[in-house]
Amino acid sequence: MGRVRTWLAHNRERLAVWVVVIALLVVAGLLLYFGTPFHGSDASVQSVQNDDRIDLQRVDGGYVMQPASGGSTTGLVFYPGARVHPDAYLASLSPLVTDAEVTVVIVKVPLNLAVVDQNAASDVIGSHGVEQWYVGGHSLGGAMACRYAGANRERVAGVVLLGSYCDRSIAGTDLRVLSVTGDADTVLDRSAYERNRANLPADATVVELSGVNHTQFGSYTGQRGDRPSGTSYELAHRRLANVTVPWFEKGSESAPGPDHGVSRETDSHSIVSPTSANTIRLRTP
């Protein structure tokens, strides 16, 4: 023991230098890891860029999608999942713009972690001529959007959760809530999801999509733990749109009927009766 103390005393400065070096390497590694996000496929980004129904703008590292025809009074601020770039959600959220006339703002958060800036929506709400704002997100982004809504109930009308859950209770609020999961999602913590179901209002709409995994709420691949679903990204996005578009239309007082502008792939999937109150499961025939 005495020899160890003697050695430490003689090498104190050298040890201090190594501690600093190791700490810097760890920090650099974390910055590189979280600073290298999953991007949407080139084809998915191009499909939105080429859609003349959408006015697409790059703003502060994120994206703003508005109906090219103008006149959008409903908006959604969307928080990406952890280590996912905003461009990964352009294609999956674009039907909200083209079919429900919703302005969609996909924010860029520091280190690609919504937990670092859960108040990102504050920089958006009140702009773009939108009168009614919703917040939403995918995975970790959904949880942070829910936290924002709970703390800013007077600023938002509701919450949209994709492959996510609220880790703080908004059960006692009048917020409209849509929660969508995929039955092929092997990234979502199912036990945590079930534990936190009670955090949603009693009238929340809860939907499970058949054959949809975690990354198919966006247009990216490579996330650790995610398994192939056997469903194409295009079909997964149509199934998602068949839920999100009518839900937003229902929330708009001037919206047309629930089937307006929605492509229902009846030969590919069908909507069946709820298995419990406000719960819908989508399945392939």
JSON list of C-alpha atoms in Angstrom, two decimals, residues 16-182:
[
{"chain": "A", "resi": 16, "resn": "ALA", "atom": "CA", "xyz": [-3.90, 14.28, -14.17]},
{"chain": "A", "resi": 17, "resn": "VAL", "atom": "CA", "xyz": [-2.86, 14.72, -17.80]},
{"chain": "A", "resi": 18, "resn": "TRP", "atom": "CA", "xyz": [-4.12, 11.24, -18.74]},
{"chain": "A", "resi": 19, "resn": "VAL", "atom": "CA", "xyz": [-7.46, 11.87, -16.99]},
{"chain": "A", "resi": 20, "resn": "VAL", "atom": "CA", "xyz": [-7.91, 15.05, -19.00]},
{"chain": "A", "resi": 21, "resn": "VAL", "atom": "CA", "xyz": [-6.94, 13.29, -22.25]},
{"chain": "A", "resi": 22, "resn": "ILE", "atom": "CA", "xyz": [-9.36, 10.43, -21.62]},
{"chain": "A", "resi": 23, "resn": "ALA", "atom": "CA", "xyz": [-12.16, 12.84, -20.72]},
{"chain": "A", "resi": 24, "resn": "LEU", "atom": "CA", "xyz": [-11.56, 14.82, -23.92]},
{"chain": "A", "resi": 25, "resn": "LEU", "atom": "CA", "xyz": [-11.60, 11.64, -26.00]},
{"chain": "A", "resi": 26, "resn": "VAL", "atom": "CA", "xyz": [-14.88, 10.55, -24.41]},
{"chain": "A", "resi": 27, "resn": "VAL", "atom": "CA", "xyz": [-16.47, 13.95, -25.05]},
{"chain": "A", "resi": 28, "resn": "ALA", "atom": "CA", "xyz": [-15.17, 13.98, -28.64]},
{"chain": "A", "resi": 29, "resn": "GLY", "atom": "CA", "xyz": [-16.55, 10.49, -29.20]},
{"chain": "A", "resi": 30, "resn": "LEU", "atom": "CA", "xyz": [-19.97, 11.45, -27.86]},
{"chain": "A", "resi": 31, "resn": "LEU", "atom": "CA", "xyz": [-20.05, 14.62, -29.97]},
{"chain": "A", "resi": 32, "resn": "LEU", "atom": "CA", "xyz": [-19.13, 12.61, -33.07]},
{"chain": "A", "resi": 33, "resn": "TYR", "atom": "CA", "xyz": [-21.70, 9.91, -32.28]},
{"chain": "A", "resi": 34, "resn": "PHE", "atom": "CA", "xyz": [-24.65, 12.22, -31.64]},
{"chain": "A", "resi": 35, "resn": "GLY", "atom": "CA", "xyz": [-23.49, 14.68, -34.28]},
{"chain": "A", "resi": 36, "resn": "THR", "atom": "CA", "xyz": [-23.74, 12.03, -37.00]},
{"chain": "A", "resi": 37, "resn": "PRO", "atom": "CA", "xyz": [-27.49, 11.53, -37.48]},
{"chain": "A", "resi": 38, "resn": "PHE", "atom": "CA", "xyz": [-29.48, 9.12, -39.61]},
{"chain": "A", "resi": 39, "resn": "HIS", "atom": "CA", "xyz": [-30.61, 10.89, -42.78]},
{"chain": "A", "resi": 40, "resn": "GLY", "atom": "CA", "xyz": [-33.64, 10.22, -44.91]},
{"chain": "A", "resi": 41, "resn": "SER", "atom": "CA", "xyz": [-33.01, 8.35, -48.15]},
{"chain": "A", "resi": 42, "resn": "ASP", "atom": "CA", "xyz": [-32.17, 10.48, -51.17]},
{"chain": "A", "resi": 43, "resn": "ALA", "atom": "CA", "xyz": [-35.30, 9.22, -52.93]},
{"chain": "A", "resi": 44, "resn": "SER", "atom": "CA", "xyz": [-37.58, 10.21, -50.05]},
{"chain": "A", "resi": 45, "resn": "VAL", "atom": "CA", "xyz": [-36.14, 13.72, -49.88]},
{"chain": "A", "resi": 46, "resn": "GLN", "atom": "CA", "xyz": [-36.29, 14.11, -53.65]},
{"chain": "A", "resi": 47, "resn": "SER", "atom": "CA", "xyz": [-39.93, 13.03, -53.74]},
{"chain": "A", "resi": 48, "resn": "VAL", "atom": "CA", "xyz": [-40.89, 15.94, -51.50]},
{"chain": "A", "resi": 49, "resn": "GLN", "atom": "CA", "xyz": [-38.65, 18.41, -53.29]},
{"chain": "A", "resi": 50, "resn": "ASN", "atom": "CA", "xyz": [-40.32, 17.46, -56.58]},
{"chain": "A", "resi": 51, "resn": "ASP", "atom": "CA", "xyz": [-43.89, 17.69, -55.26]},
{"chain": "A", "resi": 52, "resn": "ASP", "atom": "CA", "xyz": [-45.32, 20.95, -56.61]},
{"chain": "A", "resi": 53, "resn": "ARG", "atom": "CA", "xyz": [-48.10, 20.80, -54.00]},
{"chain": "A", "resi": 54, "resn": "ILE", "atom": "CA", "xyz": [-45.54, 21.47, -51.27]},
{"chain": "A", "resi": 55, "resn": "ASP", "atom": "CA", "xyz": [-43.64, 24.66, -50.52]},
{"chain": "A", "resi": 56, "resn": "LEU", "atom": "CA", "xyz": [-40.45, 23.29, -48.91]},
{"chain": "A", "resi": 57, "resn": "GLN", "atom": "CA", "xyz": [-38.00, 25.57, -47.11]},
{"chain": "A", "resi": 58, "resn": "ARG", "atom": "CA", "xyz": [-34.83, 24.88, -45.13]},
{"chain": "A", "resi": 59, "resn": "VAL", "atom": "CA", "xyz": [-34.88, 26.92, -41.92]},
{"chain": "A", "resi": 60, "resn": "ASP", "atom": "CA", "xyz": [-32.27, 26.82, -39.11]},
{"chain": "A", "resi": 61, "resn": "GLY", "atom": "CA", "xyz": [-31.17, 23.32, -40.08]},
{"chain": "A", "resi": 62, "resn": "GLY", "atom": "CA", "xyz": [-34.74, 22.01, -40.09]},
{"chain": "A", "resi": 63, "resn": "TYR", "atom": "CA", "xyz": [-37.55, 22.11, -42.62]},
{"chain": "A", "resi": 64, "resn": "VAL", "atom": "CA", "xyz": [-40.83, 23.93, -43.14]},
{"chain": "A", "resi": 65, "resn": "MET", "atom": "CA", "xyz": [-43.43, 22.29, -45.39]},
{"chain": "A", "resi": 66, "resn": "GLN", "atom": "CA", "xyz": [-46.49, 24.31, -46.34]},
{"chain": "A", "resi": 67, "resn": "PRO", "atom": "CA", "xyz": [-49.26, 23.78, -48.87]},
{"chain": "A", "resi": 68, "resn": "ALA", "atom": "CA", "xyz": [-48.20, 25.50, -52.09]},
{"chain": "A", "resi": 69, "resn": "SER", "atom": "CA", "xyz": [-51.75, 26.81, -52.40]},
{"chain": "A", "resi": 70, "resn": "GLY", "atom": "CA", "xyz": [-51.35, 28.69, -49.09]},
{"chain": "A", "resi": 71, "resn": "GLY", "atom": "CA", "xyz": [-54.07, 29.26, -46.52]},
{"chain": "A", "resi": 72, "resn": "SER", "atom": "CA", "xyz": [-52.87, 26.78, -43.91]},
{"chain": "A", "resi": 73, "resn": "THR", "atom": "CA", "xyz": [-54.18, 27.68, -40.43]},
{"chain": "A", "resi": 74, "resn": "THR", "atom": "CA", "xyz": [-53.12, 24.48, -38.63]},
{"chain": "A", "resi": 75, "resn": "GLY", "atom": "CA", "xyz": [-49.51, 23.64, -37.85]},
{"chain": "A", "resi": 76, "resn": "LEU", "atom": "CA", "xyz": [-47.42, 20.83, -36.41]},
{"chain": "A", "resi": 77, "resn": "VAL", "atom": "CA", "xyz": [-44.00, 21.33, -34.82]},
{"chain": "A", "resi": 78, "resn": "PHE", "atom": "CA", "xyz": [-42.27, 17.96, -35.05]},
{"chain": "A", "resi": 79, "resn": "TYR", "atom": "CA", "xyz": [-39.32, 16.79, -32.90]},
{"chain": "A", "resi": 80, "resn": "PRO", "atom": "CA", "xyz": [-37.08, 14.12, -34.54]},
{"chain": "A", "resi": 81, "resn": "GLY", "atom": "CA", "xyz": [-36.04, 10.98, -32.72]},
{"chain": "A", "resi": 82, "resn": "ALA", "atom": "CA", "xyz": [-32.59, 10.67, -31.15]},
{"chain": "A", "resi": 83, "resn": "ARG", "atom": "CA", "xyz": [-29.79, 10.88, -33.74]},
{"chain": "A", "resi": 84, "resn": "VAL", "atom": "CA", "xyz": [-32.27, 11.33, -36.59]},
{"chain": "A", "resi": 85, "resn": "HIS", "atom": "CA", "xyz": [-31.98, 14.23, -39.02]},
{"chain": "A", "resi": 86, "resn": "PRO", "atom": "CA", "xyz": [-35.08, 16.31, -39.83]},
{"chain": "A", "resi": 87, "resn": "ASP", "atom": "CA", "xyz": [-34.92, 15.26, -43.50]},
{"chain": "A", "resi": 88, "resn": "ALA", "atom": "CA", "xyz": [-35.78, 11.70, -42.47]},
{"chain": "A", "resi": 89, "resn": "TYR", "atom": "CA", "xyz": [-39.40, 12.78, -41.82]},
{"chain": "A", "resi": 90, "resn": "LEU", "atom": "CA", "xyz": [-40.12, 14.78, -44.97]},
{"chain": "A", "resi": 91, "resn": "ALA", "atom": "CA", "xyz": [-41.79, 11.95, -46.88]},
{"chain": "A", "resi": 92, "resn": "SER", "atom": "CA", "xyz": [-43.68, 10.40, -43.95]},
{"chain": "A", "resi": 93, "resn": "LEU", "atom": "CA", "xyz": [-45.18, 13.74, -42.86]},
{"chain": "A", "resi": 94, "resn": "SER", "atom": "CA", "xyz": [-45.79, 15.22, -46.32]},
{"chain": "A", "resi": 95, "resn": "PRO", "atom": "CA", "xyz": [-49.37, 13.82, -46.61]},
{"chain": "A", "resi": 96, "resn": "LEU", "atom": "CA", "xyz": [-50.33, 16.16, -43.76]},
{"chain": "A", "resi": 97, "resn": "VAL", "atom": "CA", "xyz": [-49.36, 19.05, -46.05]},
{"chain": "A", "resi": 98, "resn": "THR", "atom": "CA", "xyz": [-50.87, 17.79, -49.30]},
{"chain": "A", "resi": 99, "resn": "ASP", "atom": "CA", "xyz": [-54.04, 16.15, -47.93]},
{"chain": "A", "resi": 100, "resn": "ALA", "atom": "CA", "xyz": [-54.85, 17.91, -44.65]},
{"chain": "A", "resi": 101, "resn": "GLU", "atom": "CA", "xyz": [-53.35, 21.35, -45.46]},
{"chain": "A", "resi": 102, "resn": "VAL", "atom": "CA", "xyz": [-51.22, 21.36, -42.32]},
{"chain": "A", "resi": 103, "resn": "THR", "atom": "CA", "xyz": [-48.01, 23.39, -42.07]},
{"chain": "A", "resi": 104, "resn": "VAL", "atom": "CA", "xyz": [-45.31, 21.03, -40.80]},
{"chain": "A", "resi": 105, "resn": "VAL", "atom": "CA", "xyz": [-42.14, 22.34, -39.16]},
{"chain": "A", "resi": 106, "resn": "ILE", "atom": "CA", "xyz": [-39.49, 19.69, -38.46]},
{"chain": "A", "resi": 107, "resn": "VAL", "atom": "CA", "xyz": [-37.02, 21.27, -36.04]},
{"chain": "A", "resi": 108, "resn": "LYS", "atom": "CA", "xyz": [-33.27, 20.69, -35.83]},
{"chain": "A", "resi": 109, "resn": "VAL", "atom": "CA", "xyz": [-32.21, 20.20, -32.21]},
{"chain": "A", "resi": 110, "resn": "PRO", "atom": "CA", "xyz": [-28.68, 20.41, -30.73]},
{"chain": "A", "resi": 111, "resn": "LEU", "atom": "CA", "xyz": [-26.70, 17.17, -30.98]},
{"chain": "A", "resi": 112, "resn": "ASN", "atom": "CA", "xyz": [-29.78, 15.64, -32.65]},
{"chain": "A", "resi": 113, "resn": "LEU", "atom": "CA", "xyz": [-31.27, 15.09, -29.19]},
{"chain": "A", "resi": 114, "resn": "ALA", "atom": "CA", "xyz": [-34.64, 16.68, -28.46]},
{"chain": "A", "resi": 115, "resn": "VAL", "atom": "CA", "xyz": [-33.97, 16.36, -24.72]},
{"chain": "A", "resi": 116, "resn": "VAL", "atom": "CA", "xyz": [-31.33, 19.10, -25.11]},
{"chain": "A", "resi": 117, "resn": "ASP", "atom": "CA", "xyz": [-33.94, 21.57, -26.38]},
{"chain": "A", "resi": 118, "resn": "GLN", "atom": "CA", "xyz": [-37.43, 20.43, -25.47]},
{"chain": "A", "resi": 119, "resn": "ASN", "atom": "CA", "xyz": [-38.65, 24.03, -25.85]},
{"chain": "A", "resi": 120, "resn": "ALA", "atom": "CA", "xyz": [-37.71, 24.16, -29.55]},
{"chain": "A", "resi": 121, "resn": "ALA", "atom": "CA", "xyz": [-41.39, 24.64, -30.44]},
{"chain": "A", "resi": 122, "resn": "SER", "atom": "CA", "xyz": [-41.40, 28.05, -28.77]},
{"chain": "A", "resi": 123, "resn": "ASP", "atom": "CA", "xyz": [-39.27, 29.44, -31.61]},
{"chain": "A", "resi": 124, "resn": "VAL", "atom": "CA", "xyz": [-41.87, 28.30, -34.15]},
{"chain": "A", "resi": 125, "resn": "ILE", "atom": "CA", "xyz": [-45.28, 28.80, -32.58]},
{"chain": "A", "resi": 126, "resn": "GLY", "atom": "CA", "xyz": [-46.77, 32.13, -33.56]},
{"chain": "A", "resi": 127, "resn": "SER", "atom": "CA", "xyz": [-45.21, 32.15, -37.03]},
{"chain": "A", "resi": 128, "resn": "HIS", "atom": "CA", "xyz": [-46.12, 31.06, -40.58]},
{"chain": "A", "resi": 129, "resn": "GLY", "atom": "CA", "xyz": [-49.66, 32.46, -40.26]},
{"chain": "A", "resi": 130, "resn": "VAL", "atom": "CA", "xyz": [-50.81, 29.40, -38.32]},
{"chain": "A", "resi": 131, "resn": "GLU", "atom": "CA", "xyz": [-53.66, 29.86, -35.85]},
{"chain": "A", "resi": 132, "resn": "GLN", "atom": "CA", "xyz": [-53.72, 26.42, -34.20]},
{"chain": "A", "resi": 133, "resn": "TRP", "atom": "CA", "xyz": [-50.51, 24.59, -33.32]},
{"chain": "A", "resi": 134, "resn": "TYR", "atom": "CA", "xyz": [-49.85, 20.98, -32.42]},
{"chain": "A", "resi": 135, "resn": "VAL", "atom": "CA", "xyz": [-46.56, 19.48, -31.26]},
{"chain": "A", "resi": 136, "resn": "GLY", "atom": "CA", "xyz": [-45.39, 15.99, -31.94]},
{"chain": "A", "resi": 137, "resn": "GLY", "atom": "CA", "xyz": [-42.41, 13.78, -32.41]},
{"chain": "A", "resi": 138, "resn": "HIS", "atom": "CA", "xyz": [-40.92, 10.39, -33.02]},
{"chain": "A", "resi": 139, "resn": "SER", "atom": "CA", "xyz": [-39.42, 8.24, -30.26]},
{"chain": "A", "resi": 140, "resn": "LEU", "atom": "CA", "xyz": [-37.49, 10.51, -27.85]},
{"chain": "A", "resi": 141, "resn": "GLY", "atom": "CA", "xyz": [-38.78, 13.49, -29.81]},
{"chain": "A", "resi": 142, "resn": "GLY", "atom": "CA", "xyz": [-42.36, 12.52, -28.98]},
{"chain": "A", "resi": 143, "resn": "ALA", "atom": "CA", "xyz": [-41.65, 12.41, -25.27]},
{"chain": "A", "resi": 144, "resn": "MET", "atom": "CA", "xyz": [-40.09, 15.87, -25.40]},
{"chain": "A", "resi": 145, "resn": "ALA", "atom": "CA", "xyz": [-43.01, 17.23, -27.43]},
{"chain": "A", "resi": 146, "resn": "CYS", "atom": "CA", "xyz": [-45.34, 15.88, -24.76]},
{"chain": "A", "resi": 147, "resn": "ARG", "atom": "CA", "xyz": [-43.34, 17.61, -22.05]},
{"chain": "A", "resi": 148, "resn": "TYR", "atom": "CA", "xyz": [-43.57, 20.85, -24.00]},
{"chain": "A", "resi": 149, "resn": "ALA", "atom": "CA", "xyz": [-47.34, 20.50, -24.42]},
{"chain": "A", "resi": 150, "resn": "GLY", "atom": "CA", "xyz": [-47.82, 19.80, -20.74]},
{"chain": "A", "resi": 151, "resn": "ALA", "atom": "CA", "xyz": [-45.93, 22.94, -19.78]},
{"chain": "A", "resi": 152, "resn": "ASN", "atom": "CA", "xyz": [-47.50, 25.12, -22.51]},
{"chain": "A", "resi": 153, "resn": "ARG", "atom": "CA", "xyz": [-51.13, 24.03, -22.65]},
{"chain": "A", "resi": 154, "resn": "GLU", "atom": "CA", "xyz": [-52.31, 27.47, -23.64]},
{"chain": "A", "resi": 155, "resn": "ARG", "atom": "CA", "xyz": [-50.10, 27.47, -26.74]},
{"chain": "A", "resi": 156, "resn": "VAL", "atom": "CA", "xyz": [-50.90, 24.10, -28.32]},
{"chain": "A", "resi": 157, "resn": "ALA", "atom": "CA", "xyz": [-54.04, 22.19, -29.22]},
{"chain": "A", "resi": 158, "resn": "GLY", "atom": "CA", "xyz": [-52.64, 18.70, -29.02]},
{"chain": "A", "resi": 159, "resn": "VAL", "atom": "CA", "xyz": [-49.85, 16.14, -29.29]},
{"chain": "A", "resi": 160, "resn": "VAL", "atom": "CA", "xyz": [-48.89, 13.59, -31.95]},
{"chain": "A", "resi": 161, "resn": "LEU", "atom": "CA", "xyz": [-46.76, 10.65, -30.81]},
{"chain": "A", "resi": 162, "resn": "LEU", "atom": "CA", "xyz": [-45.12, 8.32, -33.35]},
{"chain": "A", "resi": 163, "resn": "GLY", "atom": "CA", "xyz": [-43.41, 5.25, -31.89]},
{"chain": "A", "resi": 164, "resn": "SER", "atom": "CA", "xyz": [-43.29, 7.11, -28.59]},
{"chain": "A", "resi": 165, "resn": "TYR", "atom": "CA", "xyz": [-45.05, 7.81, -25.30]},
{"chain": "A", "resi": 166, "resn": "CYS", "atom": "CA", "xyz": [-45.54, 10.61, -22.78]},
{"chain": "A", "resi": 167, "resn": "ASP", "atom": "CA", "xyz": [-43.24, 10.21, -19.80]},
{"chain": "A", "resi": 168, "resn": "ARG", "atom": "CA", "xyz": [-45.07, 13.03, -18.01]},
{"chain": "A", "resi": 169, "resn": "SER", "atom": "CA", "xyz": [-48.80, 13.07, -17.37]},
{"chain": "A", "resi": 170, "resn": "ILE", "atom": "CA", "xyz": [-51.11, 15.18, -19.52]},
{"chain": "A", "resi": 171, "resn": "ALA", "atom": "CA", "xyz": [-54.10, 13.06, -18.51]},
{"chain": "A", "resi": 172, "resn": "GLY", "atom": "CA", "xyz": [-55.90, 15.94, -16.84]},
{"chain": "A", "resi": 173, "resn": "THR", "atom": "CA", "xyz": [-55.70, 18.29, -19.82]},
{"chain": "A", "resi": 174, "resn": "ASP", "atom": "CA", "xyz": [-58.02, 18.97, -22.75]},
{"chain": "A", "resi": 175, "resn": "LEU", "atom": "CA", "xyz": [-55.22, 18.36, -25.27]},
{"chain": "A", "resi": 176, "resn": "ARG", "atom": "CA", "xyz": [-56.09, 16.25, -28.31]},
{"chain": "A", "resi": 177, "resn": "VAL", "atom": "CA", "xyz": [-53.68, 13.31, -28.47]},
{"chain": "A", "resi": 178, "resn": "LEU", "atom": "CA", "xyz": [-52.86, 10.86, -31.24]},
{"chain": "A", "resi": 179, "resn": "SER", "atom": "CA", "xyz": [-50.52, 7.98, -30.38]},
{"chain": "A", "resi": 180, "resn": "VAL", "atom": "CA", "xyz": [-49.39, 5.72, -33.24]},
{"chain": "A", "resi": 181, "resn": "THR", "atom": "CA", "xyz": [-47.15, 2.67, -32.88]},
{"chain": "A", "resi": 182, "resn": "GLY", "atom": "CA", "xyz": [-46.12, -0.13, -35.22]}
]
